[in-house]
GROMACS .gro file of C-alpha atoms in nm:
model
  423
    1MET     CA    1   9.009  12.817   3.011
    2ILE     CA    2   9.345  12.702   3.135
    3LEU     CA    3   9.192  12.584   3.462
    4LYS     CA    4   8.915  12.416   3.278
    5GLY     CA    5   9.159  12.234   3.053
    6ARG     CA    6   9.370  12.117   3.347
    7TYR     CA    7   9.059  11.994   3.524
    8TYR     CA    8   8.955  11.794   3.217
    9GLN     CA    9   9.301  11.641   3.183
   10GLY     CA   10   9.303  11.536   3.548
   11PHE     CA   11   8.958  11.387   3.515
   12MET     CA   12   9.058  11.183   3.211
   13ALA     CA   13   9.374  11.066   3.386
   14ASN     CA   14   9.165  10.941   3.679
   15VAL     CA   15   8.928  10.762   3.444
   16CYS     CA   16   9.215  10.596   3.260
   17SER     CA   17   9.376  10.497   3.589
   18THR     CA   18   9.049  10.346   3.710
   19ILE     CA   19   8.998  10.152   3.388
   20ARG     CA   20   9.358  10.033   3.398
   21GLY     CA   21   9.315   9.920   3.757
   22TYR     CA   22   8.992   9.735   3.667
   23PHE     CA   23   9.159   9.542   3.389
   24VAL     CA   24   9.459   9.466   3.609
   25MET     CA   25   9.229   9.328   3.881
   26LYS     CA   26   9.035   9.129   3.624
   27THR     CA   27   9.356   8.983   3.484
   28ILE     CA   28   9.470   8.889   3.834
   29MET     CA   29   9.135   8.720   3.909
   30ILE     CA   30   9.147   8.526   3.581
   31ARG     CA   31   9.503   8.417   3.654
   32LYS     CA   32   9.406   8.303   4.005
   33SER     CA   33   9.106   8.112   3.869
   34ARG     CA   34   9.325   7.948   3.605
   35ASN     CA   35   9.585   7.857   3.866
   36LEU     CA   36   9.315   7.701   4.085
   37SER     CA   37   9.180   7.498   3.791
   38GLU     CA   38   9.528   7.382   3.697
   39LYS     CA   39   9.602   7.291   4.058
   40LYS     CA   40   9.277   7.096   4.076
   41ARG     CA   41   9.362   6.908   3.756
   42ARG     CA   42   9.715   6.837   3.881
   43ASP     CA   43   9.582   6.707   4.211
   44GLN     CA   44   9.330   6.488   4.030
   45PHE     CA   45   9.598   6.360   3.792
   46ASN     CA   46   9.832   6.288   4.082
   47SER     CA   47   9.553   6.107   4.263
   48LEU     CA   48   9.485   5.888   3.958
   49VAL     CA   49   9.855   5.818   3.912
   50ASN     CA   50   9.886   5.721   4.279
   51GLU     CA   51   9.588   5.488   4.243
   52LEU     CA   52   9.743   5.327   3.936
   53ASN     CA   53  10.070   5.298   4.129
   54ARG     CA   54   9.894   5.112   4.410
   55MET     CA   55   9.733   4.877   4.157
   56LEU     CA   56  10.050   4.811   3.959
   57SER     CA   57  10.311   4.810   4.232
   58THR     CA   58  10.386   4.464   4.368
   59ALA     CA   59  10.628   4.542   4.653
   60ASN     CA   60  10.493   4.867   4.807
   61LYS     CA   61  10.746   5.050   4.599
   62LYS     CA   62  10.641   5.388   4.470
   63MET     CA   63  10.711   5.446   4.104
   64ASP     CA   64  10.751   5.779   3.931
   65LYS     CA   65  10.473   5.906   3.708
   66SER     CA   66  10.636   5.817   3.378
   67THR     CA   67  10.696   5.456   3.492
   68VAL     CA   68  10.335   5.423   3.608
   69LEU     CA   69  10.203   5.550   3.274
   70LYS     CA   70  10.437   5.326   3.072
   71THR     CA   71  10.338   5.021   3.276
   72THR     CA   72   9.970   5.102   3.231
   73ILE     CA   73  10.010   5.144   2.854
   74ASN     CA   74  10.190   4.809   2.825
   75TYR     CA   75   9.916   4.641   3.028
   76LEU     CA   76   9.640   4.783   2.807
   77LYS     CA   77   9.827   4.678   2.493
   78ASN     CA   78   9.854   4.321   2.622
   79GLN     CA   79   9.484   4.315   2.709
   80LYS     CA   80   9.396   4.435   2.360
   81VAL     CA   81   9.605   4.158   2.205
   82LEU     CA   82   9.443   3.897   2.428
   83ARG     CA   83   9.095   4.019   2.342
   84SER     CA   84   9.171   4.000   1.972
   85ARG     CA   85   9.281   3.636   2.017
   86VAL     CA   86   9.001   3.526   2.247
   87HIS     CA   87   8.804   3.378   1.958
   88GLU     CA   88   9.108   3.240   1.780
   89ILE     CA   89   9.199   2.872   1.793
   90ASP     CA   90   9.560   2.770   1.834
   91ASN     CA   91   9.710   2.701   1.491
   92ASP     CA   92   9.927   2.426   1.639
   93TRP     CA   93   9.631   2.186   1.614
   94LYS     CA   94   9.397   2.373   1.377
   95PRO     CA   95   9.475   2.365   1.004
   96SER     CA   96   9.548   2.713   0.873
   97PHE     CA   97   9.310   2.679   0.577
   98LEU     CA   98   9.006   2.629   0.805
   99LEU     CA   99   8.804   2.909   0.962
  100ASN     CA  100   8.727   2.893   1.333
  101GLU     CA  101   8.359   2.823   1.266
  102GLU     CA  102   8.441   2.541   1.023
  103PHE     CA  103   8.690   2.384   1.261
  104THR     CA  104   8.441   2.402   1.551
  105HIS     CA  105   8.173   2.240   1.335
  106ILE     CA  106   8.408   1.956   1.237
  107ILE     CA  107   8.506   1.894   1.601
  108LEU     CA  108   8.142   1.885   1.709
  109GLU     CA  109   8.058   1.640   1.431
  110ALA     CA  110   8.349   1.416   1.527
  111LEU     CA  111   8.235   1.418   1.890
  112ASP     CA  112   7.867   1.367   1.800
  113GLY     CA  113   7.816   1.679   2.007
  114PHE     CA  114   7.643   2.016   2.013
  115ILE     CA  115   7.689   2.344   2.200
  116ILE     CA  116   7.412   2.448   2.440
  117VAL     CA  117   7.362   2.746   2.672
  118PHE     CA  118   7.086   2.769   2.933
  119THR     CA  119   7.014   2.968   3.247
  120SER     CA  120   6.975   2.841   3.602
  121LEU     CA  121   6.599   2.850   3.547
  122GLY     CA  122   6.639   2.610   3.256
  123LYS     CA  123   6.567   2.855   2.973
  124ILE     CA  124   6.772   2.764   2.665
  125LEU     CA  125   6.955   3.064   2.521
  126HIS     CA  126   7.150   2.902   2.239
  127ALA     CA  127   7.193   2.567   2.066
  128SER     CA  128   7.426   2.489   1.775
  129GLU     CA  129   7.303   2.355   1.442
  130THR     CA  130   7.457   2.013   1.504
  131ILE     CA  131   7.174   1.936   1.749
  132THR     CA  132   6.940   1.895   1.451
  133ALA     CA  133   7.127   1.593   1.313
  134LEU     CA  134   7.171   1.437   1.661
  135LEU     CA  135   6.838   1.494   1.839
  136GLY     CA  136   6.613   1.632   1.566
  137TYR     CA  137   6.552   1.980   1.712
  138LEU     CA  138   6.585   2.300   1.514
  139PRO     CA  139   6.800   2.554   1.704
  140LYS     CA  140   6.545   2.834   1.662
  141ASN     CA  141   6.271   2.614   1.810
  142LEU     CA  142   6.478   2.556   2.125
  143ILE     CA  143   6.535   2.924   2.202
  144ASN     CA  144   6.352   3.021   2.526
  145LEU     CA  145   6.236   2.659   2.570
  146SER     CA  146   6.300   2.498   2.908
  147ILE     CA  147   6.578   2.239   2.919
  148PHE     CA  148   6.355   2.035   3.148
  149LYS     CA  149   6.110   1.980   2.860
  150ILE     CA  150   6.362   1.783   2.657
  151ILE     CA  151   6.521   1.571   2.932
  152ASN     CA  152   6.373   1.275   3.113
  153GLU     CA  153   6.172   1.352   3.426
  154ALA     CA  154   6.392   1.113   3.622
  155ASP     CA  155   6.687   1.349   3.562
  156HIS     CA  156   6.509   1.670   3.667
  157SER     CA  157   6.602   1.650   4.035
  158MET     CA  158   6.966   1.575   3.953
  159LEU     CA  159   6.995   1.881   3.728
  160ARG     CA  160   6.819   2.107   3.981
  161ASP     CA  161   7.055   1.994   4.258
  162LEU     CA  162   7.352   2.061   4.032
  163ILE     CA  163   7.230   2.413   3.954
  164LEU     CA  164   7.162   2.483   4.321
  165GLU     CA  165   7.510   2.363   4.416
  166SER     CA  166   7.668   2.582   4.149
  167LYS     CA  167   7.485   2.890   4.279
  168HIS     CA  168   7.672   2.863   4.609
  169SER     CA  169   8.008   2.791   4.450
  170GLN     CA  170   8.267   3.070   4.464
  171THR     CA  171   8.480   2.958   4.168
  172LEU     CA  172   8.225   2.892   3.897
  173GLU     CA  173   8.440   2.947   3.590
  174ASN     CA  174   8.720   2.724   3.721
  175ASP     CA  175   8.489   2.435   3.812
  176LYS     CA  176   8.434   2.205   3.516
  177ILE     CA  177   8.101   2.026   3.549
  178VAL     CA  178   8.023   1.688   3.394
  179PHE     CA  179   7.680   1.527   3.415
  180SER     CA  180   7.468   1.291   3.207
  181CYS     CA  181   7.096   1.283   3.142
  182HIS     CA  182   6.853   1.134   2.892
  183CYS     CA  183   6.734   1.378   2.625
  184LYS     CA  184   6.419   1.326   2.424
  185ARG     CA  185   6.468   1.256   2.056
  186HIS     CA  186   6.249   1.460   1.824
  187ASP     CA  187   6.159   1.368   1.467
  188LEU     CA  188   5.981   1.645   1.279
  189LEU     CA  189   5.896   1.408   0.992
  190LYS     CA  190   5.723   1.145   1.207
  191ASP     CA  191   5.425   1.135   1.435
  192SER     CA  192   5.489   1.070   1.803
  193GLU     CA  193   5.338   0.722   1.775
  194GLU     CA  194   5.583   0.634   1.496
  195ILE     CA  195   5.885   0.683   1.721
  196ASN     CA  196   5.991   0.367   1.896
  197GLU     CA  197   5.975   0.408   2.274
  198LYS     CA  198   6.316   0.245   2.300
  199ASN     CA  199   6.469   0.516   2.083
  200LYS     CA  200   6.273   0.805   2.228
  201PHE     CA  201   6.552   0.911   2.467
  202GLU     CA  202   6.925   0.938   2.409
  203LEU     CA  203   7.188   0.938   2.682
  204VAL     CA  204   7.376   1.268   2.654
  205GLN     CA  205   7.685   1.367   2.851
  206PHE     CA  206   7.721   1.739   2.920
  207PHE     CA  207   8.048   1.901   3.018
  208GLY     CA  208   8.104   2.272   3.067
  209TYR     CA  209   8.079   2.533   3.341
  210PHE     CA  210   7.837   2.774   3.504
  211GLN     CA  211   7.917   3.141   3.462
  212ASN     CA  212   7.787   3.445   3.646
  213SER     CA  213   7.688   3.732   3.423
  214SER     CA  214   7.611   4.088   3.519
  215GLU     CA  215   7.393   4.116   3.211
  216ILE     CA  216   7.114   3.869   3.138
  217PHE     CA  217   7.102   3.723   2.792
  218HIS     CA  218   6.813   3.580   2.603
  219GLY     CA  219   6.762   3.444   2.251
  220ASN     CA  220   6.579   3.641   1.988
  221ASN     CA  221   6.404   3.502   1.683
  222ASN     CA  222   6.729   3.453   1.501
  223GLY     CA  223   6.880   3.247   1.777
  224ILE     CA  224   7.136   3.520   1.859
  225LEU     CA  225   7.228   3.603   2.216
  226SER     CA  226   7.155   3.964   2.305
  227PRO     CA  227   7.169   4.150   2.638
  228CYS     CA  228   6.854   4.272   2.806
  229SER     CA  229   6.722   4.357   3.147
  230SER     CA  230   6.569   4.067   3.339
  231GLU     CA  231   6.294   4.048   3.592
  232GLU     CA  232   6.447   3.752   3.769
  233ASP     CA  233   6.788   3.773   3.932
  234ASP     CA  234   6.840   3.396   3.921
  235GLN     CA  235   6.896   3.401   3.547
  236ASN     CA  236   7.243   3.556   3.580
  237LEU     CA  237   7.381   3.205   3.631
  238VAL     CA  238   7.435   3.056   3.286
  239PHE     CA  239   7.557   2.709   3.186
  240VAL     CA  240   7.783   2.700   2.879
  241GLY     CA  241   7.883   2.357   2.762
  242ILE     CA  242   7.883   2.078   2.506
  243GLY     CA  243   7.643   1.787   2.492
  244ARG     CA  244   7.776   1.461   2.353
  245ILE     CA  245   7.560   1.168   2.241
  246MET     CA  246   7.689   0.855   2.413
  247THR     CA  247   7.535   0.616   2.159
  248PRO     CA  248   7.740   0.617   1.836
  249GLN     CA  249   7.551   0.776   1.546
  250LEU     CA  250   7.661   0.577   1.243
  251LEU     CA  251   7.411   0.739   1.006
  252LYS     CA  252   7.299   1.098   1.054
  253GLU     CA  253   7.101   1.347   0.854
  254LEU     CA  254   7.285   1.649   0.721
  255PRO     CA  255   7.030   1.931   0.745
  256VAL     CA  256   7.094   2.235   0.528
  257LEU     CA  257   6.941   2.537   0.701
  258GLU     CA  258   7.064   2.808   0.461
  259ASP     CA  259   6.885   2.924   0.149
  260VAL     CA  260   7.180   2.862  -0.081
  261LYS     CA  261   7.140   2.710  -0.426
  262ILE     CA  262   7.356   2.396  -0.422
  263GLU     CA  263   7.316   2.162  -0.719
  264PHE     CA  264   7.497   1.915  -0.940
  265THR     CA  265   7.429   1.707  -1.251
  266SER     CA  266   7.453   1.334  -1.324
  267ARG     CA  267   7.365   1.093  -1.603
  268HIS     CA  268   7.216   0.748  -1.552
  269SER     CA  269   7.141   0.447  -1.766
  270LEU     CA  270   6.782   0.330  -1.811
  271GLU     CA  271   6.854   0.084  -1.527
  272TRP     CA  272   6.947   0.387  -1.314
  273LYS     CA  273   7.320   0.320  -1.297
  274PHE     CA  274   7.560   0.615  -1.280
  275LEU     CA  275   7.722   0.704  -1.612
  276PHE     CA  276   7.849   1.052  -1.532
  277LEU     CA  277   7.894   1.288  -1.234
  278ASP     CA  278   7.993   1.651  -1.289
  279HIS     CA  279   8.265   1.840  -1.100
  280ARG     CA  280   8.020   1.983  -0.842
  281GLY     CA  281   7.909   1.643  -0.720
  282PRO     CA  282   8.212   1.542  -0.507
  283SER     CA  283   8.189   1.853  -0.289
  284ILE     CA  284   7.820   1.779  -0.216
  285ILE     CA  285   7.789   1.401  -0.189
  286GLY     CA  286   8.154   1.323  -0.112
  287TYR     CA  287   8.202   1.064  -0.389
  288MET     CA  288   8.446   1.105  -0.675
  289PRO     CA  289   8.307   1.019  -1.021
  290PHE     CA  290   8.503   0.694  -1.047
  291GLU     CA  291   8.354   0.578  -0.714
  292VAL     CA  292   7.992   0.591  -0.832
  293LEU     CA  293   8.024   0.503  -1.200
  294GLY     CA  294   7.851   0.172  -1.269
  295THR     CA  295   7.677   0.161  -0.931
  296SER     CA  296   7.300   0.179  -0.896
  297GLY     CA  297   7.146   0.500  -0.768
  298TYR     CA  298   6.913   0.297  -0.548
  299GLU     CA  299   7.210   0.199  -0.332
  300TYR     CA  300   7.221   0.555  -0.197
  301TYR     CA  301   6.850   0.620  -0.129
  302HIS     CA  302   6.689   0.601   0.213
  303ILE     CA  303   6.470   0.295   0.260
  304ASP     CA  304   6.172   0.509   0.364
  305ASP     CA  305   6.194   0.701   0.036
  306LEU     CA  306   6.246   0.406  -0.198
  307GLU     CA  307   5.880   0.349  -0.284
  308ASP     CA  308   5.819   0.710  -0.384
  309VAL     CA  309   6.146   0.727  -0.578
  310ILE     CA  310   6.062   0.408  -0.771
  311LEU     CA  311   5.716   0.535  -0.859
  312SER     CA  312   5.857   0.867  -0.974
  313HIS     CA  313   6.105   0.685  -1.196
  314GLN     CA  314   5.822   0.478  -1.344
  315ALA     CA  315   5.642   0.802  -1.423
  316LEU     CA  316   5.962   0.928  -1.586
  317MET     CA  317   5.976   0.624  -1.814
  318LEU     CA  318   5.617   0.691  -1.922
  319LYS     CA  319   5.643   1.067  -1.971
  320GLY     CA  320   6.009   1.115  -2.059
  321GLU     CA  321   6.061   1.394  -1.806
  322GLY     CA  322   5.962   1.488  -1.453
  323THR     CA  323   6.052   1.624  -1.111
  324SER     CA  324   6.104   1.396  -0.813
  325CYS     CA  325   5.975   1.417  -0.460
  326TYR     CA  326   6.208   1.510  -0.174
  327TYR     CA  327   6.432   1.214  -0.092
  328ARG     CA  328   6.741   1.137   0.115
  329PHE     CA  329   7.077   1.052  -0.041
  330LEU     CA  330   7.356   0.882   0.154
  331THR     CA  331   7.682   1.076   0.127
  332LYS     CA  332   8.027   0.926   0.158
  333GLY     CA  333   8.044   1.064   0.513
  334GLN     CA  334   7.750   0.839   0.607
  335GLN     CA  335   7.508   1.130   0.635
  336TRP     CA  336   7.167   1.170   0.476
  337ILE     CA  337   7.123   1.481   0.262
  338TRP     CA  338   6.786   1.589   0.121
  339LEU     CA  339   6.768   1.627  -0.257
  340GLN     CA  340   6.513   1.697  -0.528
  341SER     CA  341   6.583   1.602  -0.887
  342ARG     CA  342   6.460   1.725  -1.223
  343TYR     CA  343   6.528   1.475  -1.500
  344TYR     CA  344   6.455   1.389  -1.861
  345ILE     CA  345   6.533   1.106  -2.103
  346SER     CA  346   6.784   1.176  -2.380
  347TYR     CA  347   6.706   1.002  -2.711
  348HIS     CA  348   6.936   0.890  -2.992
  349GLN     CA  349   6.941   1.146  -3.270
  350TRP     CA  350   6.914   0.886  -3.546
  351ASN     CA  351   6.685   0.607  -3.429
  352SER     CA  352   6.507   0.804  -3.152
  353LYS     CA  353   6.566   0.529  -2.899
  354PRO     CA  354   6.619   0.629  -2.531
  355GLU     CA  355   6.989   0.637  -2.445
  356PHE     CA  356   7.030   0.771  -2.092
  357ILE     CA  357   6.869   0.992  -1.830
  358VAL     CA  358   7.000   1.338  -1.740
  359CYS     CA  359   6.939   1.447  -1.378
  360HIS     CA  360   6.977   1.789  -1.220
  361HIS     CA  361   6.988   1.752  -0.840
  362GLN     CA  362   6.940   2.032  -0.589
  363VAL     CA  363   7.002   2.026  -0.213
  364ILE     CA  364   6.680   2.110  -0.031
  365ASN     CA  365   6.657   2.340   0.270
  366TYR     CA  366   6.565   2.132   0.575
  367LEU     CA  367   6.301   2.386   0.677
  368ASN     CA  368   6.122   2.326   0.345
  369VAL     CA  369   6.139   1.951   0.404
  370ILE     CA  370   5.977   1.990   0.744
  371LYS     CA  371   5.715   2.228   0.612
  372ARG     CA  372   5.606   1.999   0.328
  373GLU     CA  373   5.688   1.649   0.452
  374GLY     CA  374   5.610   1.684   0.821
  375THR     CA  375   5.270   1.850   0.787
  376ASP     CA  376   5.118   1.675   0.486
  377LEU     CA  377   4.785   1.520   0.596
  378GLY     CA  378   4.777   1.258   0.322
  379ARG     CA  379   5.124   1.133   0.416
  380LYS     CA  380   5.020   1.100   0.780
  381LYS     CA  381   4.708   0.901   0.698
  382ASN     CA  382   4.849   0.671   0.431
  383LYS     CA  383   5.211   0.667   0.552
  384LYS     CA  384   5.308   0.787   0.204
  385ARG     CA  385   5.539   1.074   0.122
  386LEU     CA  386   5.433   1.375  -0.076
  387TRP     CA  387   5.461   1.305  -0.444
  388HIS     CA  388   5.520   1.620  -0.638
  389ILE     CA  389   5.658   1.922  -0.455
  390PRO     CA  390   5.732   2.226  -0.671
  391SER     CA  391   6.050   2.400  -0.568
  392ASN     CA  392   6.147   2.763  -0.623
  393GLY     CA  393   6.503   2.661  -0.705
  394ILE     CA  394   6.410   2.385  -0.957
  395GLN     CA  395   6.207   2.477  -1.260
  396GLN     CA  396   5.920   2.242  -1.326
  397ASP     CA  397   5.898   2.130  -1.687
  398THR     CA  398   5.631   1.865  -1.642
  399SER     CA  399   5.260   1.917  -1.589
  400GLU     CA  400   5.151   1.863  -1.232
  401SER     CA  401   4.812   1.729  -1.340
  402ASP     CA  402   4.973   1.460  -1.559
  403TYR     CA  403   5.203   1.359  -1.276
  404ASP     CA  404   4.919   1.344  -1.026
  405SER     CA  405   4.709   1.143  -1.270
  406PHE     CA  406   4.983   0.879  -1.284
  407HIS     CA  407   5.001   0.883  -0.905
  408LYS     CA  408   4.624   0.837  -0.881
  409ARG     CA  409   4.619   0.561  -1.147
  410HIS     CA  410   4.893   0.370  -0.964
  411TYR     CA  411   4.702   0.364  -0.636
  412GLU     CA  412   4.368   0.286  -0.804
  413GLN     CA  413   4.529  -0.034  -0.925
  414GLN     CA  414   4.617  -0.119  -0.564
  415MET     CA  415   4.277  -0.029  -0.420
  416PRO     CA  416   4.121  -0.383  -0.449
  417GLN     CA  417   4.420  -0.523  -0.262
  418SER     CA  418   4.407  -0.255   0.009
  419PRO     CA  419   4.038  -0.194   0.094
  420GLN     CA  420   4.135  -0.012   0.417
  421MET     CA  421   4.330   0.263   0.236
  422VAL     CA  422   4.160   0.599   0.258
  423SER     CA  423   4.148   0.778  -0.077
   0.00000   0.00000   0.00000
């Protein structure tokens, strides 16, 4: 038994020694593996620091690691500040109360200019809203359209040569490019035969630069630039610039492209002279109340809309209430703004005689004007504007059938004098 017990104790000691040796070897292997990993990370870190040192050092002078890291951090901080200010305009010449977008819009209006972006293949990627008042194009209709479709054919070769020359230039972003070409004027409210040939093209001066881009951009339905893969490598050359109309635009339309309810109220005499303008009017039409009081409303209407406006006012005098057609009103800034008015006659409470006319005016979205005015078949045939256009923003108090009956009765009286008019 004693021998057996000693043999068992020796066996257990050997087992414990073997297990202890296994764990010691395992610990040593883990430590070696950890040391190798740490050495690899240190070597990689040192390599990156040396690379940063070569990039930051200006006089082949080796800096210590802490200096390299501090210099890199300062550089990244400066880049972050510059990126945050890239879209900011210097406050030294921009009023602090204006947003960047508002200030840019004002500058473009003062220059009679618009922003345009197109590729070397001529595909338009972006156009600012100011192009609508200057050339008559809606920005969303220009997206993906070729620039060569809106400029005169005589200028095509000049623009192609300019693009080809810019492709071989090595300093694209530093080379400011200035060129002029004749752009076709577009009027969505007129037929092509109504546009005078003399006024069909406008001389536009473009100034900007060509920029290489690693990503190709194209316009989506909203007119927003978004990156995408391209099938043609030539499109990575993009022109970014401003087009300026060389002929002064004394009177321009002010198209409202947003669905925002903008309205104001006025009162007129029976001779249609201003008696009152509420506080919302000056911010829309530009005139203060004292500037329009006593003046005739007809002084501010577009000559092409006068006939329809007069007839609608005659209908108002017969019915006592009504809703006007779309018409243009001249603002103080010499711009035409589209309005629609709902009005009624106010009577004296004692003798029931008409005293004045109350008008509620609403600014009309330019897209609605184009949709209703530019595609109406009767207006195209008779050269007359659409009479009664219901609007979602203006409630219609008068019966459409009564209004149309007056319209029909008015033209039936003119039928013997105009036998060629198509009814």
